[in-house]
Short mmCIF file of C-alpha atoms in Angstrom, two decimals:
data_model
loop_
_atom_site.label_atom_id
_atom_site.label_comp_id
_atom_site.label_asym_id
_atom_site.label_seq_id
_atom_site.Cartn_x
_atom_site.Cartn_y
_atom_site.Cartn_z
CA MET A 1 -35.85 -44.79 -4.79
CA THR A 2 -35.62 -41.10 -5.29
CA ILE A 3 -34.06 -39.65 -3.12
CA LYS A 4 -36.09 -35.90 -1.75
CA PHE A 5 -34.27 -32.91 -0.33
CA PRO A 6 -36.00 -30.42 1.78
CA PRO A 7 -36.45 -28.01 -0.26
CA VAL A 8 -34.66 -24.59 0.87
CA PRO A 9 -36.05 -21.29 2.86
CA ALA A 10 -36.73 -18.98 0.60
CA GLY A 11 -36.16 -16.47 3.50
CA LEU A 12 -32.24 -17.96 4.01
CA LEU A 13 -31.52 -18.19 -0.18
CA ALA A 14 -32.66 -14.22 -0.42
CA ARG A 15 -30.31 -13.80 2.04
CA CYS A 16 -27.32 -15.94 1.18
CA LYS A 17 -28.15 -15.39 -2.82
CA PRO A 18 -25.93 -11.81 -3.40
CA TRP A 19 -22.67 -12.56 -2.01
CA ILE A 20 -21.82 -16.71 -1.34
CA LEU A 21 -20.84 -17.92 -4.31
CA SER A 22 -17.47 -14.74 -3.60
CA PRO A 23 -15.66 -16.77 -1.58
CA LEU A 24 -16.88 -20.61 -2.64
CA ALA A 25 -15.09 -19.34 -6.53
CA GLY A 26 -12.07 -17.63 -4.59
CA ALA A 27 -11.61 -20.53 -2.92
CA LEU A 28 -11.28 -22.92 -6.09
CA GLY A 29 -9.74 -20.11 -8.00
CA GLY A 30 -7.27 -20.21 -4.62
CA GLY A 31 -6.64 -23.65 -4.12
CA LEU A 32 -5.90 -23.96 -8.41
CA ALA A 33 -3.65 -21.40 -8.32
CA GLN A 34 -1.67 -22.64 -5.55
CA LEU A 35 -2.29 -26.46 -7.36
CA LEU A 36 -0.47 -24.55 -10.41
CA GLY A 37 1.81 -22.64 -8.17
CA TRP A 38 1.72 -19.26 -8.44
CA PRO A 39 2.60 -16.86 -6.47
CA LEU A 40 0.37 -15.42 -4.07
CA PRO A 41 -1.38 -17.87 -4.50
CA TRP A 42 -4.99 -17.14 -2.66
CA MET A 43 -4.97 -13.76 -3.74
CA ILE A 44 -4.63 -13.48 -7.66
CA GLY A 45 -6.03 -16.96 -7.86
CA ALA A 46 -8.94 -16.48 -5.48
CA LEU A 47 -9.70 -12.49 -7.67
CA LEU A 48 -9.59 -14.23 -10.53
CA GLY A 49 -11.92 -16.64 -9.95
CA VAL A 50 -14.25 -14.27 -8.58
CA ALA A 51 -13.72 -12.37 -11.59
CA ALA A 52 -14.52 -14.94 -13.74
CA LEU A 53 -17.57 -15.82 -12.12
CA ARG A 54 -18.65 -12.47 -12.50
CA CYS A 55 -17.65 -12.33 -16.11
CA LEU A 56 -19.60 -14.78 -17.10
CA GLY A 57 -23.10 -13.17 -15.52
CA CYS A 58 -23.19 -14.18 -12.34
CA LEU A 59 -23.02 -10.61 -10.59
CA THR A 60 -22.26 -11.64 -6.87
CA LEU A 61 -20.97 -9.17 -4.29
CA PRO A 62 -18.28 -8.83 -1.92
CA MET A 63 -19.09 -10.54 1.77
CA PRO A 64 -19.76 -8.31 4.24
CA HIS A 65 -16.63 -7.42 6.13
CA GLY A 66 -14.40 -9.60 4.31
CA ILE A 67 -12.55 -7.14 2.13
CA LYS A 68 -11.68 -5.74 6.76
CA VAL A 69 -11.33 -9.20 7.99
CA GLY A 70 -8.83 -9.67 5.38
CA GLN A 71 -6.52 -6.81 5.66
CA TRP A 72 -7.05 -7.05 9.76
CA ILE A 73 -4.64 -10.60 8.50
CA ILE A 74 -2.37 -9.98 6.55
CA ALA A 75 -1.08 -6.47 7.99
CA THR A 76 -0.74 -7.73 10.92
CA GLY A 77 1.14 -10.51 9.91
CA ILE A 78 3.16 -7.42 8.17
CA GLY A 79 3.76 -5.69 11.25
CA LEU A 80 5.05 -8.63 12.03
CA HIS A 81 8.06 -8.95 10.89
CA PHE A 82 8.84 -5.12 11.46
CA ASN A 83 11.69 -4.87 14.70
CA PRO A 84 14.20 -2.11 15.52
CA ALA A 85 17.22 -3.36 13.63
CA VAL A 86 14.93 -2.35 10.26
CA LEU A 87 13.37 0.31 11.81
CA GLU A 88 16.97 1.03 12.70
CA GLN A 89 17.69 0.94 8.40
CA ILE A 90 14.97 3.07 7.47
CA LEU A 91 15.10 5.12 9.86
CA ALA A 92 19.16 6.12 9.06
CA HIS A 93 17.80 5.92 5.31
CA LEU A 94 14.53 8.60 5.97
CA GLY A 95 15.00 11.08 3.55
CA LEU A 96 16.23 9.20 0.71
CA VAL A 97 13.62 7.04 0.78
CA LEU A 98 11.38 10.34 1.26
CA VAL A 99 13.20 11.48 -2.07
CA GLY A 100 12.26 8.33 -4.45
CA THR A 101 9.23 7.21 -2.64
CA LEU A 102 7.81 11.68 -3.83
CA LEU A 103 9.53 10.48 -7.58
CA THR A 104 7.13 7.69 -8.24
CA VAL A 105 3.69 9.66 -6.92
CA LEU A 106 5.37 12.48 -9.46
CA THR A 107 5.35 9.57 -12.62
CA CYS A 108 1.05 9.74 -12.24
CA VAL A 109 2.04 12.70 -15.04
CA ILE A 110 2.65 10.55 -18.01
CA GLY A 111 -1.23 8.85 -17.44
CA ILE A 112 -2.68 13.04 -17.12
CA VAL A 113 -0.61 13.85 -20.16
CA LEU A 114 -1.75 10.72 -21.91
CA HIS A 115 -5.45 11.27 -20.84
CA ARG A 116 -5.80 14.87 -21.31
CA ARG A 117 -4.42 15.09 -25.02
CA HIS A 118 -6.44 12.08 -25.62
CA GLY A 119 -9.18 15.18 -24.91
CA GLU A 120 -10.44 13.67 -19.93
CA SER A 121 -10.86 16.77 -18.88
CA PHE A 122 -8.58 17.24 -16.02
CA ALA A 123 -9.83 15.90 -13.06
CA THR A 124 -10.65 12.94 -15.26
CA ALA A 125 -6.86 12.71 -16.13
CA TYR A 126 -5.52 13.83 -12.76
CA PHE A 127 -6.91 11.82 -10.61
CA ALA A 128 -8.03 8.79 -12.67
CA SER A 129 -3.61 8.58 -12.18
CA MET A 130 -2.92 9.14 -8.88
CA PRO A 131 -1.50 6.29 -7.01
CA GLY A 132 -3.73 5.88 -4.99
CA GLY A 133 -7.13 3.86 -3.68
CA ALA A 134 -9.74 3.96 -6.34
CA SER A 135 -12.55 4.78 -3.56
CA GLU A 136 -10.21 7.37 -1.89
CA MET A 137 -9.74 8.86 -5.54
CA VAL A 138 -13.24 8.65 -6.68
CA ASN A 139 -14.04 10.53 -3.28
CA LEU A 140 -11.67 13.64 -3.89
CA GLY A 141 -13.36 13.12 -8.02
CA ARG A 142 -16.89 13.92 -6.67
CA PRO A 143 -16.70 17.01 -5.71
CA HIS A 144 -14.86 18.80 -9.06
CA GLY A 145 -16.47 17.17 -12.65
CA ALA A 146 -14.37 13.74 -12.22
CA GLU A 147 -15.61 10.88 -14.79
CA LEU A 148 -16.40 8.48 -11.28
CA GLN A 149 -16.55 5.93 -13.66
CA HIS A 150 -13.40 6.14 -16.00
CA VAL A 151 -11.86 7.02 -12.13
CA ALA A 152 -12.19 3.62 -10.65
CA ALA A 153 -12.16 1.75 -13.43
CA SER A 154 -8.88 3.36 -13.88
CA HIS A 155 -7.74 1.94 -10.48
CA SER A 156 -9.33 -1.27 -10.49
CA LEU A 157 -7.31 -1.74 -13.31
CA ARG A 158 -4.11 -0.34 -12.29
CA MET A 159 -4.46 -2.63 -8.66
CA MET A 160 -5.57 -5.71 -11.14
CA LEU A 161 -2.13 -4.69 -13.38
CA VAL A 162 0.47 -4.94 -10.40
CA LEU A 163 -1.40 -7.85 -8.20
CA VAL A 164 -1.05 -10.52 -11.02
CA GLY A 165 1.70 -8.82 -12.95
CA ILE A 166 4.48 -8.19 -9.93
CA PRO A 167 4.16 -11.25 -8.22
CA ALA A 168 4.63 -12.66 -11.76
CA ILE A 169 8.13 -11.51 -12.53
CA TYR A 170 9.85 -11.41 -9.63
CA THR A 171 8.76 -14.93 -8.28
CA TRP A 172 10.20 -15.52 -11.93
CA LEU A 173 12.80 -13.60 -11.71
CA PHE A 174 14.31 -13.32 -8.27
CA ALA A 175 13.07 -16.87 -6.42
CA SER A 176 14.80 -19.76 -7.46
CA GLY A 177 16.68 -20.94 -4.57
CA GLN A 178 15.58 -18.28 -2.02
CA ALA A 179 12.44 -19.51 -1.08
CA ALA A 180 13.90 -22.35 0.53
CA THR A 181 15.88 -20.42 2.99
CA VAL A 182 12.57 -17.46 3.86
CA THR A 183 12.20 -18.81 7.85
CA HIS A 184 9.01 -18.48 9.47
CA PRO A 185 8.83 -17.22 13.09
CA GLY A 186 5.81 -19.31 14.80
CA PRO A 187 2.53 -18.11 16.54
CA ASP A 188 2.28 -16.98 20.63
CA ALA A 189 -1.29 -17.34 21.41
CA GLY A 190 -0.86 -14.60 23.99
CA TRP A 191 0.85 -12.07 21.86
CA LEU A 192 -1.30 -12.58 18.45
CA ALA A 193 -4.28 -12.02 21.03
CA LEU A 194 -4.08 -9.70 22.35
CA LEU A 195 -2.27 -7.80 18.94
CA PHE A 196 -5.41 -8.84 17.03
CA VAL A 197 -7.14 -6.98 20.17
CA LEU A 198 -5.47 -3.50 19.87
CA GLY A 199 -5.52 -3.78 16.07
CA GLY A 200 -9.49 -4.57 15.54
CA LEU A 201 -10.57 -1.17 18.15
CA VAL A 202 -7.40 1.24 16.93
CA ALA A 203 -9.18 0.23 12.98
CA LEU A 204 -12.81 0.68 14.26
CA VAL A 205 -10.93 4.14 15.82
CA PHE A 206 -9.37 4.51 12.14
CA GLN A 207 -12.87 3.78 9.96
CA ARG A 208 -14.14 6.15 12.21
CA TRP A 209 -12.33 9.24 11.59
CA ARG A 210 -13.02 7.94 8.52
CA PHE A 211 -9.39 7.15 7.55
CA PRO A 212 -8.36 5.44 4.44
CA ASN A 213 -7.81 0.89 4.29
CA ALA A 214 -8.92 1.64 8.58
CA TRP A 215 -8.24 -1.52 9.13
CA GLN A 216 -5.42 -2.01 7.02
CA LEU A 217 -3.48 0.51 9.19
CA GLY A 218 -5.27 -0.06 12.36
CA ALA A 219 -3.19 -3.63 12.40
CA LEU A 220 -0.16 -2.90 10.72
CA LEU A 221 0.08 -0.26 13.22
CA VAL A 222 -0.16 -1.89 16.24
CA SER A 223 1.51 -4.48 14.98
CA GLY A 224 4.20 -2.75 13.95
CA LEU A 225 5.01 -0.75 17.22
CA PHE A 226 4.37 -3.90 19.63
CA SER A 227 6.92 -5.64 17.37
CA VAL A 228 9.26 -3.33 17.50
CA ALA A 229 9.33 -2.62 21.03
CA PHE A 230 9.19 -5.75 22.88
CA ASP A 231 11.65 -7.05 20.27
CA LEU A 232 8.39 -10.19 18.65
CA HIS A 233 10.35 -13.01 16.80
CA ILE A 234 6.79 -14.31 15.98
CA GLY A 235 4.46 -14.88 13.46
CA LEU A 236 1.25 -15.96 12.51
CA PRO A 237 -0.51 -19.00 12.64
CA ASN A 238 -0.08 -21.42 9.78
CA GLY A 239 -2.94 -21.05 6.82
CA ALA A 240 -3.79 -18.10 8.65
CA GLY A 241 -1.65 -15.67 5.89
CA GLU A 242 -4.09 -17.88 3.24
CA VAL A 243 -7.17 -16.86 4.27
CA GLY A 244 -6.69 -13.81 4.85
CA GLN A 245 -5.76 -13.39 1.64
CA TRP A 246 -8.57 -15.57 0.38
CA LEU A 247 -10.59 -12.76 2.28
CA LEU A 248 -9.11 -10.11 0.54
CA GLY A 249 -9.12 -11.34 -3.20
CA SER A 250 -12.44 -12.48 -3.43
CA SER A 251 -13.80 -9.23 -2.44
CA LEU A 252 -11.41 -7.67 -5.00
CA GLY A 253 -12.29 -10.12 -7.99
CA CYS A 254 -15.79 -8.20 -7.64
CA HIS A 255 -13.98 -5.45 -8.45
CA PHE A 256 -14.56 -7.16 -12.18
CA GLU A 257 -17.50 -7.74 -14.40
CA ARG A 258 -18.02 -8.29 -18.56
CA SER A 259 -18.60 -4.37 -18.58
CA PHE A 260 -15.06 -3.05 -17.14
CA PHE A 261 -13.27 -4.41 -20.31
CA ARG A 262 -16.36 -2.90 -22.69
CA ARG A 263 -16.08 0.21 -21.27
CA ALA A 264 -13.91 2.81 -22.88
CA PRO A 265 -11.24 0.70 -23.85
CA ALA A 266 -9.45 3.49 -25.66
CA PHE A 267 -9.36 4.85 -21.99
CA MET A 268 -8.42 1.59 -20.21
CA LEU A 269 -5.57 0.68 -22.90
CA ARG A 270 -4.36 4.61 -21.80
CA THR A 271 -4.54 3.41 -17.79
CA LEU A 272 -2.22 0.05 -18.97
CA LEU A 273 0.30 2.52 -20.42
CA ALA A 274 0.92 4.71 -18.36
CA THR A 275 1.21 1.71 -15.02
CA VAL A 276 3.12 0.01 -16.93
CA ALA A 277 5.68 3.14 -17.66
CA ALA A 278 5.45 4.03 -14.11
CA VAL A 279 6.68 0.58 -12.80
CA LEU A 280 9.85 0.13 -15.70
CA LEU A 281 10.37 4.22 -14.77
CA ALA A 282 10.81 2.55 -10.98
CA VAL A 283 13.76 0.63 -11.95
CA PRO A 284 15.99 2.85 -12.58
CA ILE A 285 15.39 5.77 -9.81
CA ALA A 286 15.51 1.57 -7.79
CA LEU A 287 18.52 0.98 -8.83
CA LEU A 288 20.35 4.87 -7.70
CA MET A 289 19.19 4.52 -4.32
CA SER A 290 19.96 1.58 -3.90
CA TRP A 291 23.62 2.84 -4.93
CA VAL A 292 23.70 5.65 -2.78
CA SER A 293 22.14 4.27 0.34
CA GLY A 294 23.34 0.31 -0.47
CA LEU A 295 19.31 -0.56 0.56
CA ASP A 296 18.37 -4.46 -2.16
CA ALA A 297 17.40 -2.59 -5.03
CA ARG A 298 14.40 -5.32 -5.58
CA THR A 299 13.39 -4.76 -1.94
CA LEU A 300 13.35 -0.95 -3.61
CA VAL A 301 11.70 -1.22 -6.59
CA LEU A 302 8.90 -2.86 -5.17
CA GLY A 303 8.34 -0.21 -2.54
CA MET A 304 8.13 1.58 -5.22
CA VAL A 305 6.06 0.47 -8.16
CA PRO A 306 1.57 1.36 -7.49
CA GLY A 307 0.22 -1.22 -6.19
CA GLY A 308 -1.04 -1.78 -2.55
CA ILE A 309 0.81 -2.61 0.68
CA ALA A 310 -0.36 -5.94 1.71
CA GLU A 311 0.08 -6.57 -2.52
CA MET A 312 3.83 -5.97 -2.28
CA SER A 313 4.38 -7.07 1.56
CA LEU A 314 2.97 -9.80 0.77
CA THR A 315 5.30 -10.49 -2.98
CA ALA A 316 8.42 -9.57 -0.91
CA GLU A 317 7.55 -11.93 1.81
CA ALA A 318 7.49 -14.46 -0.29
CA LEU A 319 10.20 -13.86 -1.58
CA GLY A 320 12.44 -13.35 1.98
CA LEU A 321 13.36 -9.84 0.69
CA VAL A 322 12.81 -6.65 3.72
CA VAL A 323 9.28 -6.65 4.09
CA PRO A 324 9.05 -3.16 6.65
CA LEU A 325 10.96 -1.31 3.96
CA VAL A 326 8.50 -2.10 1.34
CA THR A 327 5.12 -1.42 3.93
CA ALA A 328 6.96 1.03 5.09
CA MET A 329 7.03 2.85 1.45
CA GLN A 330 3.32 2.01 0.27
CA VAL A 331 2.60 3.73 3.25
CA LEU A 332 4.66 6.70 2.97
CA ARG A 333 3.22 7.22 -1.45
CA LEU A 334 -0.80 6.88 0.32
CA LEU A 335 -0.08 9.25 2.72
CA LEU A 336 1.36 11.48 0.45
CA VAL A 337 -1.43 10.61 -2.08
CA LEU A 338 -3.80 11.33 0.08
CA PHE A 339 -2.45 14.76 2.04
CA LEU A 340 -1.29 15.71 -1.41
CA ALA A 341 -3.83 15.25 -3.95
CA ARG A 342 -6.36 17.87 -3.32
CA PRO A 343 -3.83 20.67 -2.51
CA VAL A 344 -2.06 19.89 -5.86
CA PHE A 345 -5.21 19.41 -8.26
CA ARG A 346 -5.86 22.79 -6.75
CA PHE A 347 -3.12 24.53 -7.41
CA TRP A 348 -2.58 23.01 -10.60
CA SER A 349 -6.10 23.03 -12.57
CA GLY A 350 -5.23 27.34 -10.85
CA ARG A 351 -3.41 28.47 -12.65
CA ALA A 352 -3.77 26.32 -15.71
CA MET A 353 -7.73 28.67 -15.50
CA GLN A 354 -5.03 31.39 -15.14
CA GLU A 355 -2.77 30.82 -18.38
CA GLY A 356 -6.04 29.63 -20.18
CA GLY A 357 -7.52 33.94 -18.98
CA ALA A 358 -4.54 35.10 -20.28
CA GLY A 359 -4.14 33.57 -23.18
#
């Protein structure tokens, strides 16, 4: 006997087709990564699963609002790591942390020099090398004539290298005997409901004001402030963090496809070299800062590598490091880049034009 299934309505298929495979590939990749014991399995596995699907020719799109919801969940959980004692420690060394963060931002000069030596325009080399987000640097580079595809590709590759490489290296070097000592406080439904609602409202305001990563910064601000003000000792429910990682990883994986890896291979190789150099330079800076301040060097390195707020903070959480310090340094770096990138570019390009005219 043959079983006949009712036909799928064409309209429903058309609505689901552009994005429905992204969360499925992300879930498959995340589940496989967890079975293999990867660090941050539901983020890295989801990213690689969706990227692999797109490289096979299925150009599925990100889930609608998936990255916003993922940032909302993860940032709320990260903010709950803040407490008065940790905040006091950060403020006591704020000057040193700011100097260290500024030094890591200056490592972008490596990428600028590499790209300029091989014929890229100053605008393309500059905005492709800034350790900020892809969308923000594309928007800043557009009015200055930067090659936007190169800028976006450079930041996407840097994000993938740091996200895949740093957690794996840290887990290999430092996780032995430490993961079992990490304790996670339990959830409190009332507080969490309040934090999610207020965090979402602040994120909407930030989004209206065109802040970068509005849902991440809004939820992080509310959760961190309430956690410090009321000395909360709560956490997300079991599995909530993994859901946030899955949503974020599935969306980030949509940045990649076969043409991405074929596009300007020499440019991409220079981006890889500049990223590795920036990470390696962060190590001696972190060791010096640790010697001066007594802060944990492993935490300082995570705070200074050119990664993302969520990715590096989750790595710190998985290894039992000082999550608020990593978060504070990553937020500082983002703010420094966003506020200084455009005026520094204008000053630097203006000086170059004056010297060219004088010559």
